[in-house]
Structure formats: C-alpha cells, structure tokens
Amino acid sequence: MAPHELRRPFKRPAISDQQRRRDLALIRQTQQRSDSQNRARRLASSIFDLPSHSLPDACQADFPDIVDVGYAISLEQFPELEASSPTVRHLDFVQASKLKGSAARHWFARQLMLTEWMIDVPPNLDRDWYVFARPAGKRCFVVSSNGSTVSRLRNGSVLHHFPSSLPNGARTKEISAPSHVYCILDCIFHEPDQTYYVIDMVCWRGYSLYDCSAEFRFFWLNSKLSETGACNPPSTYHRYRFSVVPIYDCNPIGLHKAYTGGFVFVKDGLLFYNRHAHYQTGNTPLALVWKDELCSQYVLDTDSQGHVPAEQQVVLELQDDGKLITSDDPPIVFGCLEREIIQKSSLQAGNFLRLSVIDECVRIVDGKLELGDLKFVGKANRARAFADSYSKVFFQYTARHSPLQFQDLIASLDPNLDDNSESNDMEMID
C-alpha cells in the first residue's frame, strides 16, 4: 500500500486524544474511591455510636453482610479490602442469575471490561502498566454459583454449562457452598486445548474485586485460583481446565517475553493493563490491545467471507435519525445514512451495519478521527451485540497506513534507543 501522510519517525508523537481519556478515567476512579472511603467511615462511625441491638431494621437492611467492627475499621487502614464489601454489582449478579433468554443475554453482554485498541503508546509504560500475551479464542465471563458453572460470550449467549472446581461450581461435597458464594472470572476460551485462560478476576467467593486495582486483582488471581484445583486436568466434576496467563511488568524484558515468548496457546496480540485500573464495564482506555503480523493472525478486520477487503470496513449502529454511532459511552457519531437507503434496505434503528471507509475522506483533526463519507455494504452478523468502538476504527485505519510498531513500544521504554538497536533488543531474550 502506498505511503500515507501519517508516516511517523521511529519515536513517534501522539496522534490521538487517547491519553486524555486515560487521565479522565483515572480521575473518575479516584473520585469513586473517595466516595467509597467516605461510606466506610460513616459505616465505622455508625457501628461505634450505636449498639447493635438499637440498629433499626432499615439500617440493618442497608448493610446485610456486615460482620464486625474490626472489618469496618480495616476498610480505613487497607482500602483494597473494600473489594470484599457488598456492592450493587453483587445484587446485580444474584438477580441476573434468574434472568432467561434475551434478557439474560442483554444483561451479560454489558458486564465485560472491554479494552481499547492502542493508538498511542501511553506515557510511563514501564512504571504503570502490565503486559501479557492474549490467547486466541472466545472472550467470555465464567460464573460459578449454586453448584454449577456457566460461561457466557461477549454477546451474552451461553458458551458452556458445566461443573468445575471453582468455588460453588459443582454439586459435590468438597465444592458446594452457600448461595451467596460465587465467582466471576474474565476468560478467553481457547478451542485447541479446550482451556479457559483467565485474564482477570472480578469476584471471588462472593467478594467483589471491581473496585480493586489491576495490581491487586492479578495478585489474587495468581494466589487463589490454584488453591481450588481449577487448574487441574479435566475430570468428572471439572469438565474444563483453567489456566492463568503469565503477566509481566511492562519493561523491555517483560515486553519481549510477551511478544516473542513461546506459549502453550495460540497468541492473538498483546494486552496492556494499567496497574491502577479498576474493573469497569464497557470500553476503557486503561486496558489496551495491540497487534501486528508477528503476534496475531488477525491484525486487519475481515469481511463476512473472512477476507481482508481492499477498503477498511466498520460496523456501526443505526439510530432513529439515521446517524451511525460507535459502541462507546458516550457514542461517537461517524456519519449519517440517507433515508432512501434506510427505506430501500428495510433498516431499523438498532441495526448494526457494515460500511466501507473512503480513505480520501478521512481526516485527523486535533487528535480526533473523522471518516467523512461512508459506503453502505450491508447488515452485520446477527450475532453481534455491539458496534465497533472508536479506538478500533482508529487502530484499523492506522494499521493499514502507518501502524504502531513494536519498535515504537520499545522506544517509549528507552528514550535513548536508536534505529540500530534491533540486535540489542534480541540480546534480552533468554
């Protein structure tokens, strides 16, 4: 493909506003943590001020899982322990387990934390980020509760219903537990070896980890999962094996291990997690995915026949007024479909449409991507639950014209690295 105006030097400047979104996400987290700590202070104060027998029923209903004063005080001293306090999400999952059909699919489709695609290299990559290889496969939630285990795909549909060695994941004497004990794992199911590779821990034995940092969640994931026998080979009451993906500090050695290291699974790019990031549902700039041809078979999107089209294609959601939006919150408007096309193709609001991007109409203005005119191709696969995200569209565009390369990642870790450093990089590989 001919060179494009986005051609960059080895150590490239930022071309998008992705870092601004990261800064805002961290500010929101800080505010949420502050609000949570204030609630803990009020909780501890109320326990000291009122004898337990004098608590009104309404107050007791607000805090159904409070165990003792010592636990409330520890929330002050160790904020990470707040992960084990009851949250609205706890109630959501208990109620959602009773949902059926499309209602269940709709709810579960919105519970995963979805990575943004890396458009620019974050600053302080070596200090604030982890990196690990992404297994190729189906992204899913795995929930164990009431003596059973269920995995649900990104679109909310059930992938497997099976017994497992996760807490309360099978109806056996050793594994069964009270109904309030359940686990939620963020996984990728790898077909070739029939293994669930766990990339994040959301809840463990009923304790929520949503508001814990990635650093804390990864520590618990590595220390707790192996204790259950979930990593053991399949058996009668443990149909699928679970495995933890090796996670590295994002320094030159860790980045090289994730990029060039050998793994038992097929690799599909690299994942980068900000060590301070909480687990938030939907798209987040605090978790990123990056790919190139050496670490993934699927860098560029394919069409409905599985071929890479000559023109970039995007999937956007149609609105009542004809606008075409991404899956972001708030959504980004990338264009508008003519009413004549809508009527002729019998399209409705909420449909996911496949459209071609015309390169000559694309602009990047103040770090924001503008697509200009789009050509309607047809409806997207009915199994889709979301339109493309803004960062995916942006990444796919740059991947075709001036991709973010592995050397760009290395350069961000070592500002003194020059263009002749390739041999030095390779010396770091064991």
Short mmCIF file of C-alpha atoms in Angstrom, two decimals:
data_model
loop_
_atom_site.label_atom_id
_atom_site.label_comp_id
_atom_site.label_asym_id
_atom_site.label_seq_id
_atom_site.Cartn_x
_atom_site.Cartn_y
_atom_site.Cartn_z
CA MET A 1 0.00 0.00 0.00
CA ALA A 2 1.30 3.46 -0.82
CA PRO A 3 2.82 5.56 2.00
CA HIS A 4 0.35 7.74 3.82
CA GLU A 5 0.61 11.17 5.39
CA LEU A 6 0.64 9.57 8.87
CA ARG A 7 4.17 8.19 8.25
CA ARG A 8 5.96 8.71 11.59
CA PRO A 9 9.55 8.85 12.84
CA PHE A 10 10.88 5.98 14.98
CA LYS A 11 9.88 7.60 18.25
CA ARG A 12 6.54 8.97 17.24
CA PRO A 13 4.39 11.70 18.75
CA ALA A 14 0.81 11.08 19.87
CA ILE A 15 -1.76 11.35 17.08
CA SER A 16 -4.97 10.89 19.12
CA ASP A 17 -6.70 12.05 22.31
CA GLN A 18 -6.43 8.59 23.93
CA GLN A 19 -4.20 9.84 26.76
CA ARG A 20 -6.75 12.49 27.69
CA ARG A 21 -9.36 9.74 28.08
CA ARG A 22 -6.94 7.77 30.27
CA ASP A 23 -6.42 10.78 32.52
CA LEU A 24 -10.18 11.27 32.86
CA ALA A 25 -10.71 7.58 33.64
CA LEU A 26 -8.16 7.71 36.47
CA ILE A 27 -9.74 10.89 37.87
CA ARG A 28 -13.15 9.19 37.92
CA GLN A 29 -11.65 6.22 39.72
CA THR A 30 -10.11 8.47 42.35
CA GLN A 31 -13.46 10.13 42.96
CA GLN A 32 -15.25 6.78 43.21
CA ARG A 33 -12.65 5.52 45.68
CA SER A 34 -13.04 8.67 47.75
CA ASP A 35 -16.82 8.21 47.81
CA SER A 36 -16.38 4.59 48.87
CA GLN A 37 -13.98 5.51 51.66
CA ASN A 38 -16.44 8.11 52.94
CA ARG A 39 -19.14 5.45 53.06
CA ALA A 40 -16.77 3.19 55.02
CA ARG A 41 -16.06 5.98 57.51
CA ARG A 42 -19.76 6.56 58.05
CA LEU A 43 -20.24 2.82 58.46
CA ALA A 44 -17.48 2.52 61.07
CA SER A 45 -18.77 5.59 62.89
CA SER A 46 -22.34 4.31 63.00
CA ILE A 47 -21.18 0.98 64.45
CA PHE A 48 -19.28 2.72 67.23
CA ASP A 49 -22.11 5.14 68.00
CA LEU A 50 -24.99 2.68 68.10
CA PRO A 51 -25.23 -0.61 69.98
CA SER A 52 -26.09 -3.48 67.68
CA HIS A 53 -29.49 -4.10 69.29
CA SER A 54 -30.52 -0.47 68.69
CA LEU A 55 -29.97 -0.52 64.93
CA PRO A 56 -33.31 -0.04 63.17
CA ASP A 57 -34.39 -2.65 60.68
CA ALA A 58 -33.96 -0.24 57.77
CA CYS A 59 -30.31 0.38 58.72
CA GLN A 60 -29.65 -3.33 59.04
CA ALA A 61 -31.14 -3.87 55.61
CA ASP A 62 -28.70 -1.35 54.14
CA PHE A 63 -25.72 -3.41 55.33
CA PRO A 64 -26.81 -7.05 55.19
CA ASP A 65 -23.30 -8.53 55.07
CA ILE A 66 -21.57 -6.55 57.87
CA VAL A 67 -19.68 -8.97 60.07
CA ASP A 68 -17.93 -6.99 62.82
CA VAL A 69 -16.42 -3.68 63.86
CA GLY A 70 -12.87 -4.84 63.13
CA TYR A 71 -13.74 -5.39 59.49
CA ALA A 72 -15.22 -1.91 59.18
CA ILE A 73 -12.09 -0.39 60.74
CA SER A 74 -9.84 -2.33 58.38
CA LEU A 75 -11.55 -0.62 55.44
CA GLU A 76 -9.96 2.60 56.69
CA GLN A 77 -6.49 1.09 57.03
CA PHE A 78 -6.46 -1.09 53.90
CA PRO A 79 -8.56 0.39 51.08
CA GLU A 80 -8.04 -2.68 48.88
CA LEU A 81 -10.08 -4.71 51.35
CA GLU A 82 -13.08 -2.70 50.31
CA ALA A 83 -13.29 -5.19 47.44
CA SER A 84 -14.94 -7.57 49.88
CA SER A 85 -17.67 -5.17 50.92
CA PRO A 86 -21.16 -5.66 49.47
CA THR A 87 -21.85 -3.67 46.32
CA VAL A 88 -24.72 -3.06 43.97
CA ARG A 89 -22.96 -5.33 41.48
CA HIS A 90 -23.31 -8.21 43.94
CA LEU A 91 -27.06 -7.80 43.91
CA ASP A 92 -26.99 -7.42 40.12
CA PHE A 93 -25.35 -10.79 39.60
CA VAL A 94 -27.63 -12.54 42.07
CA GLN A 95 -30.66 -11.15 40.28
CA ALA A 96 -29.18 -11.69 36.80
CA SER A 97 -28.71 -15.40 37.52
CA LYS A 98 -32.52 -15.66 37.44
CA LEU A 99 -32.87 -13.99 34.04
CA LYS A 100 -33.70 -16.10 30.99
CA GLY A 101 -33.34 -15.84 27.22
CA SER A 102 -32.78 -12.45 25.62
CA ALA A 103 -32.98 -10.62 28.96
CA ALA A 104 -30.05 -12.64 30.28
CA ARG A 105 -28.07 -12.18 27.08
CA HIS A 106 -28.67 -8.44 27.08
CA TRP A 107 -27.53 -8.08 30.69
CA PHE A 108 -24.41 -10.26 30.49
CA ALA A 109 -23.33 -8.66 27.21
CA ARG A 110 -22.69 -5.45 29.14
CA GLN A 111 -20.65 -6.81 32.02
CA LEU A 112 -17.21 -7.34 30.47
CA MET A 113 -14.46 -4.75 30.67
CA LEU A 114 -13.55 -4.12 27.03
CA THR A 115 -10.09 -2.99 26.00
CA GLU A 116 -9.48 -0.01 23.78
CA TRP A 117 -7.12 -0.51 20.87
CA MET A 118 -3.72 1.11 21.38
CA ILE A 119 -3.48 4.14 19.12
CA ASP A 120 -0.67 5.89 21.01
CA VAL A 121 1.86 4.47 23.45
CA PRO A 122 0.91 5.56 26.99
CA PRO A 123 3.49 7.56 28.95
CA ASN A 124 5.15 5.75 31.87
CA LEU A 125 4.51 2.42 30.16
CA ASP A 126 7.28 0.79 32.19
CA ARG A 127 6.05 2.08 35.56
CA ASP A 128 2.27 1.98 35.31
CA TRP A 129 1.44 -0.93 33.02
CA TYR A 130 1.47 -4.72 32.80
CA VAL A 131 1.73 -6.62 29.53
CA PHE A 132 0.73 -10.17 28.61
CA ALA A 133 0.02 -12.24 25.53
CA ARG A 134 -3.64 -12.53 24.59
CA PRO A 135 -4.75 -16.12 23.88
CA ALA A 136 -6.67 -16.52 20.64
CA GLY A 137 -10.23 -17.55 21.33
CA LYS A 138 -13.63 -16.54 22.61
CA ARG A 139 -13.78 -13.83 25.27
CA CYS A 140 -16.27 -14.73 27.98
CA PHE A 141 -17.42 -14.40 31.56
CA VAL A 142 -17.29 -17.56 33.67
CA VAL A 143 -19.67 -17.57 36.66
CA SER A 144 -19.75 -20.35 39.27
CA SER A 145 -22.70 -20.39 41.67
CA ASN A 146 -25.36 -22.74 43.09
CA GLY A 147 -23.34 -25.84 42.26
CA SER A 148 -22.89 -25.06 38.56
CA THR A 149 -20.63 -23.12 36.22
CA VAL A 150 -21.74 -21.15 33.17
CA SER A 151 -19.66 -19.29 30.60
CA ARG A 152 -21.19 -16.52 28.51
CA LEU A 153 -19.73 -14.93 25.38
CA ARG A 154 -19.28 -11.24 24.79
CA ASN A 155 -22.74 -11.09 23.19
CA GLY A 156 -24.27 -12.60 26.34
CA SER A 157 -25.12 -16.02 24.90
CA VAL A 158 -24.18 -19.20 26.76
CA LEU A 159 -20.98 -20.91 25.62
CA HIS A 160 -20.80 -23.81 28.11
CA HIS A 161 -22.80 -25.05 31.08
CA PHE A 162 -20.61 -27.40 33.12
CA PRO A 163 -19.32 -28.49 36.54
CA SER A 164 -15.99 -27.06 37.70
CA SER A 165 -13.67 -26.96 40.70
CA LEU A 166 -14.30 -23.24 41.13
CA PRO A 167 -15.95 -22.38 44.46
CA ASN A 168 -19.61 -23.49 44.32
CA GLY A 169 -19.02 -24.59 40.72
CA ALA A 170 -20.24 -28.19 41.07
CA ARG A 171 -22.66 -30.21 43.18
CA THR A 172 -20.08 -32.10 45.23
CA LYS A 173 -19.40 -32.14 48.96
CA GLU A 174 -15.98 -30.56 48.54
CA ILE A 175 -17.03 -27.76 46.18
CA SER A 176 -20.63 -26.88 47.12
CA ALA A 177 -21.11 -23.74 49.20
CA PRO A 178 -23.90 -21.41 50.40
CA SER A 179 -25.79 -19.49 47.74
CA HIS A 180 -24.01 -16.21 48.49
CA VAL A 181 -20.67 -17.78 47.49
CA TYR A 182 -19.98 -17.30 43.80
CA CYS A 183 -17.07 -16.46 41.49
CA ILE A 184 -16.77 -14.38 38.33
CA LEU A 185 -13.77 -14.73 36.06
CA ASP A 186 -12.91 -12.87 32.87
CA CYS A 187 -11.61 -15.53 30.49
CA ILE A 188 -10.73 -16.46 26.93
CA PHE A 189 -11.75 -19.95 25.84
CA HIS A 190 -9.00 -21.49 23.71
CA GLU A 191 -10.50 -24.14 21.42
CA PRO A 192 -7.35 -26.14 20.53
CA ASP A 193 -6.66 -27.26 24.11
CA GLN A 194 -10.19 -26.74 25.49
CA THR A 195 -8.87 -24.45 28.23
CA TYR A 196 -10.23 -21.31 29.86
CA TYR A 197 -7.35 -18.83 30.15
CA VAL A 198 -8.18 -16.42 32.95
CA ILE A 199 -7.13 -12.84 32.25
CA ASP A 200 -8.87 -11.16 35.19
CA MET A 201 -10.69 -11.92 38.42
CA VAL A 202 -13.88 -9.96 39.05
CA CYS A 203 -15.33 -11.71 42.10
CA TRP A 204 -14.02 -14.47 44.37
CA ARG A 205 -16.16 -16.40 46.85
CA GLY A 206 -18.69 -13.56 46.85
CA TYR A 207 -16.12 -10.81 47.41
CA SER A 208 -16.24 -8.13 44.73
CA LEU A 209 -12.95 -7.05 43.16
CA TYR A 210 -14.46 -4.44 40.84
CA ASP A 211 -13.03 -1.53 42.81
CA CYS A 212 -9.60 -3.07 43.31
CA SER A 213 -6.60 -2.11 41.22
CA ALA A 214 -5.40 -4.47 38.50
CA GLU A 215 -2.28 -4.99 40.59
CA PHE A 216 -4.40 -6.38 43.45
CA ARG A 217 -6.71 -8.39 41.18
CA PHE A 218 -3.80 -10.07 39.42
CA PHE A 219 -2.22 -10.92 42.78
CA TRP A 220 -5.43 -12.58 43.96
CA LEU A 221 -5.88 -14.33 40.64
CA ASN A 222 -2.45 -15.95 40.83
CA SER A 223 -2.72 -16.85 44.51
CA LYS A 224 -6.34 -18.02 44.73
CA LEU A 225 -7.12 -19.87 41.52
CA SER A 226 -4.54 -22.62 42.00
CA GLU A 227 -5.84 -23.31 45.53
CA THR A 228 -9.16 -24.63 44.18
CA GLY A 229 -8.00 -27.30 41.78
CA ALA A 230 -9.43 -25.33 38.84
CA CYS A 231 -6.04 -25.56 37.13
CA ASN A 232 -6.09 -29.38 37.31
CA PRO A 233 -6.78 -31.55 34.24
CA PRO A 234 -10.46 -32.20 33.38
CA SER A 235 -12.39 -34.77 35.39
CA THR A 236 -15.98 -35.83 36.06
CA TYR A 237 -16.77 -32.77 38.19
CA HIS A 238 -14.33 -30.46 36.45
CA ARG A 239 -15.02 -30.53 32.72
CA TYR A 240 -12.64 -27.79 31.54
CA ARG A 241 -9.20 -26.79 32.72
CA PHE A 242 -8.48 -23.21 33.81
CA SER A 243 -5.09 -21.59 33.44
CA VAL A 244 -3.54 -18.21 34.31
CA VAL A 245 -1.80 -16.22 31.58
CA PRO A 246 1.76 -15.10 32.51
CA ILE A 247 1.67 -11.38 33.33
CA TYR A 248 4.80 -9.21 33.07
CA ASP A 249 5.85 -5.76 34.19
CA CYS A 250 5.98 -3.71 31.00
CA ASN A 251 9.73 -3.15 30.95
CA PRO A 252 11.92 -4.14 27.95
CA ILE A 253 12.41 -7.69 29.24
CA GLY A 254 8.73 -8.25 30.06
CA LEU A 255 7.59 -6.74 26.76
CA HIS A 256 9.95 -9.00 24.80
CA LYS A 257 8.78 -12.09 26.70
CA ALA A 258 5.14 -11.33 25.95
CA TYR A 259 5.89 -10.53 22.29
CA THR A 260 8.37 -13.25 21.32
CA GLY A 261 8.00 -15.86 24.07
CA GLY A 262 6.61 -19.30 23.42
CA PHE A 263 3.22 -20.12 24.93
CA VAL A 264 1.05 -23.23 25.03
CA PHE A 265 -1.78 -21.24 23.41
CA VAL A 266 -2.07 -19.52 20.04
CA LYS A 267 -1.31 -15.84 20.54
CA ASP A 268 -3.60 -13.06 19.31
CA GLY A 269 -1.83 -9.82 20.13
CA LEU A 270 -0.73 -8.23 23.40
CA LEU A 271 -2.84 -6.84 26.25
CA PHE A 272 -1.71 -3.88 28.35
CA TYR A 273 -3.36 -3.16 31.70
CA ASN A 274 -2.79 -0.06 33.79
CA ARG A 275 -1.84 -1.35 37.23
CA HIS A 276 -4.13 1.23 38.89
CA ALA A 277 -7.19 0.39 36.76
CA HIS A 278 -10.37 -0.84 38.41
CA TYR A 279 -12.59 -3.34 36.64
CA GLN A 280 -15.16 -1.18 34.86
CA THR A 281 -17.74 -2.49 32.44
CA GLY A 282 -17.64 -1.30 28.85
CA ASN A 283 -14.76 0.25 26.92
CA THR A 284 -11.86 1.61 28.96
CA PRO A 285 -8.60 3.31 27.90
CA LEU A 286 -6.93 1.79 30.99
CA ALA A 287 -6.77 -1.60 29.25
CA LEU A 288 -5.38 -1.79 25.73
CA VAL A 289 -4.90 -4.34 22.96
CA TRP A 290 -2.15 -4.11 20.34
CA LYS A 291 -1.41 -6.37 17.38
CA ASP A 292 0.96 -6.82 14.49
CA GLU A 293 1.55 -9.61 11.98
CA LEU A 294 4.15 -11.34 14.15
CA CYS A 295 1.93 -11.84 17.21
CA SER A 296 -1.51 -12.19 15.64
CA GLN A 297 -3.18 -13.72 12.61
CA TYR A 298 -5.96 -11.15 12.83
CA VAL A 299 -4.49 -7.66 12.62
CA LEU A 300 -6.83 -6.31 9.95
CA ASP A 301 -10.57 -6.93 10.08
CA THR A 302 -12.09 -9.28 7.55
CA ASP A 303 -15.37 -9.15 5.67
CA SER A 304 -18.25 -11.61 6.01
CA GLN A 305 -16.33 -14.13 3.82
CA GLY A 306 -13.23 -13.96 6.02
CA HIS A 307 -11.15 -11.93 3.55
CA VAL A 308 -9.37 -8.63 4.17
CA PRO A 309 -11.23 -6.14 1.96
CA ALA A 310 -9.41 -3.56 -0.16
CA GLU A 311 -11.18 -0.80 1.76
CA GLN A 312 -11.45 -0.65 5.54
CA GLN A 313 -14.86 -1.70 6.78
CA VAL A 314 -16.50 -0.66 10.03
CA VAL A 315 -19.62 -1.81 11.89
CA LEU A 316 -21.75 0.99 13.32
CA GLU A 317 -25.18 1.15 14.95
CA LEU A 318 -28.04 2.90 13.16
CA GLN A 319 -30.06 5.47 15.12
CA ASP A 320 -33.62 6.73 14.59
CA ASP A 321 -32.36 9.89 12.88
CA GLY A 322 -30.03 7.97 10.56
CA LYS A 323 -26.86 8.69 12.50
CA LEU A 324 -24.20 5.97 12.65
CA ILE A 325 -22.56 5.56 16.04
CA THR A 326 -19.86 3.53 17.79
CA SER A 327 -20.26 1.40 20.92
CA ASP A 328 -18.54 3.96 23.15
CA ASP A 329 -20.21 5.69 26.09
CA PRO A 330 -20.94 8.37 25.04
CA PRO A 331 -21.01 7.13 21.43
CA ILE A 332 -19.08 8.76 18.62
CA VAL A 333 -21.06 9.74 15.50
CA PHE A 334 -19.18 8.76 12.36
CA GLY A 335 -21.76 9.64 9.75
CA CYS A 336 -25.38 9.56 8.69
CA LEU A 337 -27.20 7.17 6.36
CA GLU A 338 -29.56 8.58 3.77
CA ARG A 339 -33.23 7.88 4.39
CA GLU A 340 -33.61 6.46 0.89
CA ILE A 341 -31.05 3.74 1.67
CA ILE A 342 -32.71 3.04 5.03
CA GLN A 343 -36.12 2.54 3.43
CA LYS A 344 -34.85 0.60 0.43
CA SER A 345 -32.87 -1.84 2.62
CA SER A 346 -35.63 -2.12 5.27
CA LEU A 347 -33.26 -0.97 8.02
CA GLN A 348 -34.35 -0.15 11.55
CA ALA A 349 -32.87 1.75 14.47
CA GLY A 350 -30.58 -0.53 16.44
CA ASN A 351 -29.37 -2.47 13.38
CA PHE A 352 -25.61 -2.99 13.11
CA LEU A 353 -24.46 -2.00 9.65
CA ARG A 354 -21.25 -2.76 7.76
CA LEU A 355 -19.84 0.25 5.91
CA SER A 356 -16.73 0.91 3.82
CA VAL A 357 -14.37 3.77 4.61
CA ILE A 358 -13.21 6.01 1.76
CA ASP A 359 -9.57 6.85 2.51
CA GLU A 360 -9.67 10.18 0.67
CA CYS A 361 -12.41 11.40 3.05
CA VAL A 362 -10.61 10.53 6.30
CA ARG A 363 -9.10 13.30 8.43
CA ILE A 364 -7.48 13.52 11.85
CA VAL A 365 -8.31 16.86 13.46
CA ASP A 366 -6.99 17.74 16.93
CA GLY A 367 -6.39 14.08 17.68
CA LYS A 368 -9.89 13.00 16.58
CA LEU A 369 -10.65 10.72 13.64
CA GLU A 370 -13.24 11.88 11.11
CA LEU A 371 -14.32 9.35 8.49
CA GLY A 372 -16.27 11.56 6.11
CA ASP A 373 -18.40 9.67 3.58
CA LEU A 374 -19.17 6.01 4.25
CA LYS A 375 -20.49 3.42 1.76
CA PHE A 376 -23.25 1.08 2.94
CA VAL A 377 -22.25 -2.58 2.45
CA GLY A 378 -24.98 -4.45 4.31
CA LYS A 379 -26.14 -5.65 7.70
CA ALA A 380 -23.55 -7.06 10.08
CA ASN A 381 -23.66 -10.58 11.53
CA ARG A 382 -26.81 -11.04 13.64
CA ALA A 383 -24.75 -12.49 16.49
CA ARG A 384 -23.10 -9.13 17.16
CA ALA A 385 -24.05 -7.34 20.35
CA PHE A 386 -22.02 -4.16 19.77
CA ALA A 387 -20.86 -1.80 17.08
CA ASP A 388 -17.14 -1.19 16.66
CA SER A 389 -15.52 1.08 19.22
CA TYR A 390 -13.93 4.39 18.24
CA SER A 391 -10.45 3.15 19.14
CA LYS A 392 -10.87 0.02 17.00
CA VAL A 393 -11.83 2.08 13.96
CA PHE A 394 -8.86 4.37 14.59
CA PHE A 395 -6.44 1.44 15.10
CA GLN A 396 -7.64 -0.32 11.96
CA TYR A 397 -7.13 2.85 9.95
CA THR A 398 -3.57 3.41 11.17
CA ALA A 399 -2.77 -0.32 10.80
CA ARG A 400 -3.48 -0.01 7.08
CA HIS A 401 -1.44 3.15 6.56
CA SER A 402 1.15 3.73 9.28
CA PRO A 403 0.93 1.10 12.00
CA LEU A 404 2.12 1.46 15.55
CA GLN A 405 5.11 -0.89 15.53
CA PHE A 406 6.84 -2.95 18.19
CA GLN A 407 9.87 -0.68 17.90
CA ASP A 408 7.63 2.23 18.87
CA LEU A 409 6.76 0.39 22.10
CA ILE A 410 10.43 -0.32 22.81
CA ALA A 411 11.37 3.29 22.09
CA SER A 412 8.87 4.52 24.67
CA LEU A 413 10.63 2.39 27.31
CA ASP A 414 14.15 3.54 26.38
CA PRO A 415 14.27 7.14 25.08
CA ASN A 416 17.94 6.68 24.09
CA LEU A 417 17.16 3.76 21.78
CA ASP A 418 18.15 4.44 18.17
CA ASP A 419 17.26 2.88 14.84
CA ASN A 420 20.18 0.42 15.01
CA SER A 421 19.08 -1.14 18.29
CA GLU A 422 17.45 -4.29 16.95
CA SER A 423 20.41 -6.54 17.84
CA ASN A 424 20.50 -5.16 21.39
CA ASP A 425 16.79 -5.91 21.82
CA MET A 426 17.28 -9.52 20.91
CA GLU A 427 20.07 -9.96 23.48
CA MET A 428 17.48 -9.54 26.23
CA ILE A 429 15.68 -12.73 25.23
CA ASP A 430 16.60 -15.72 27.35
#
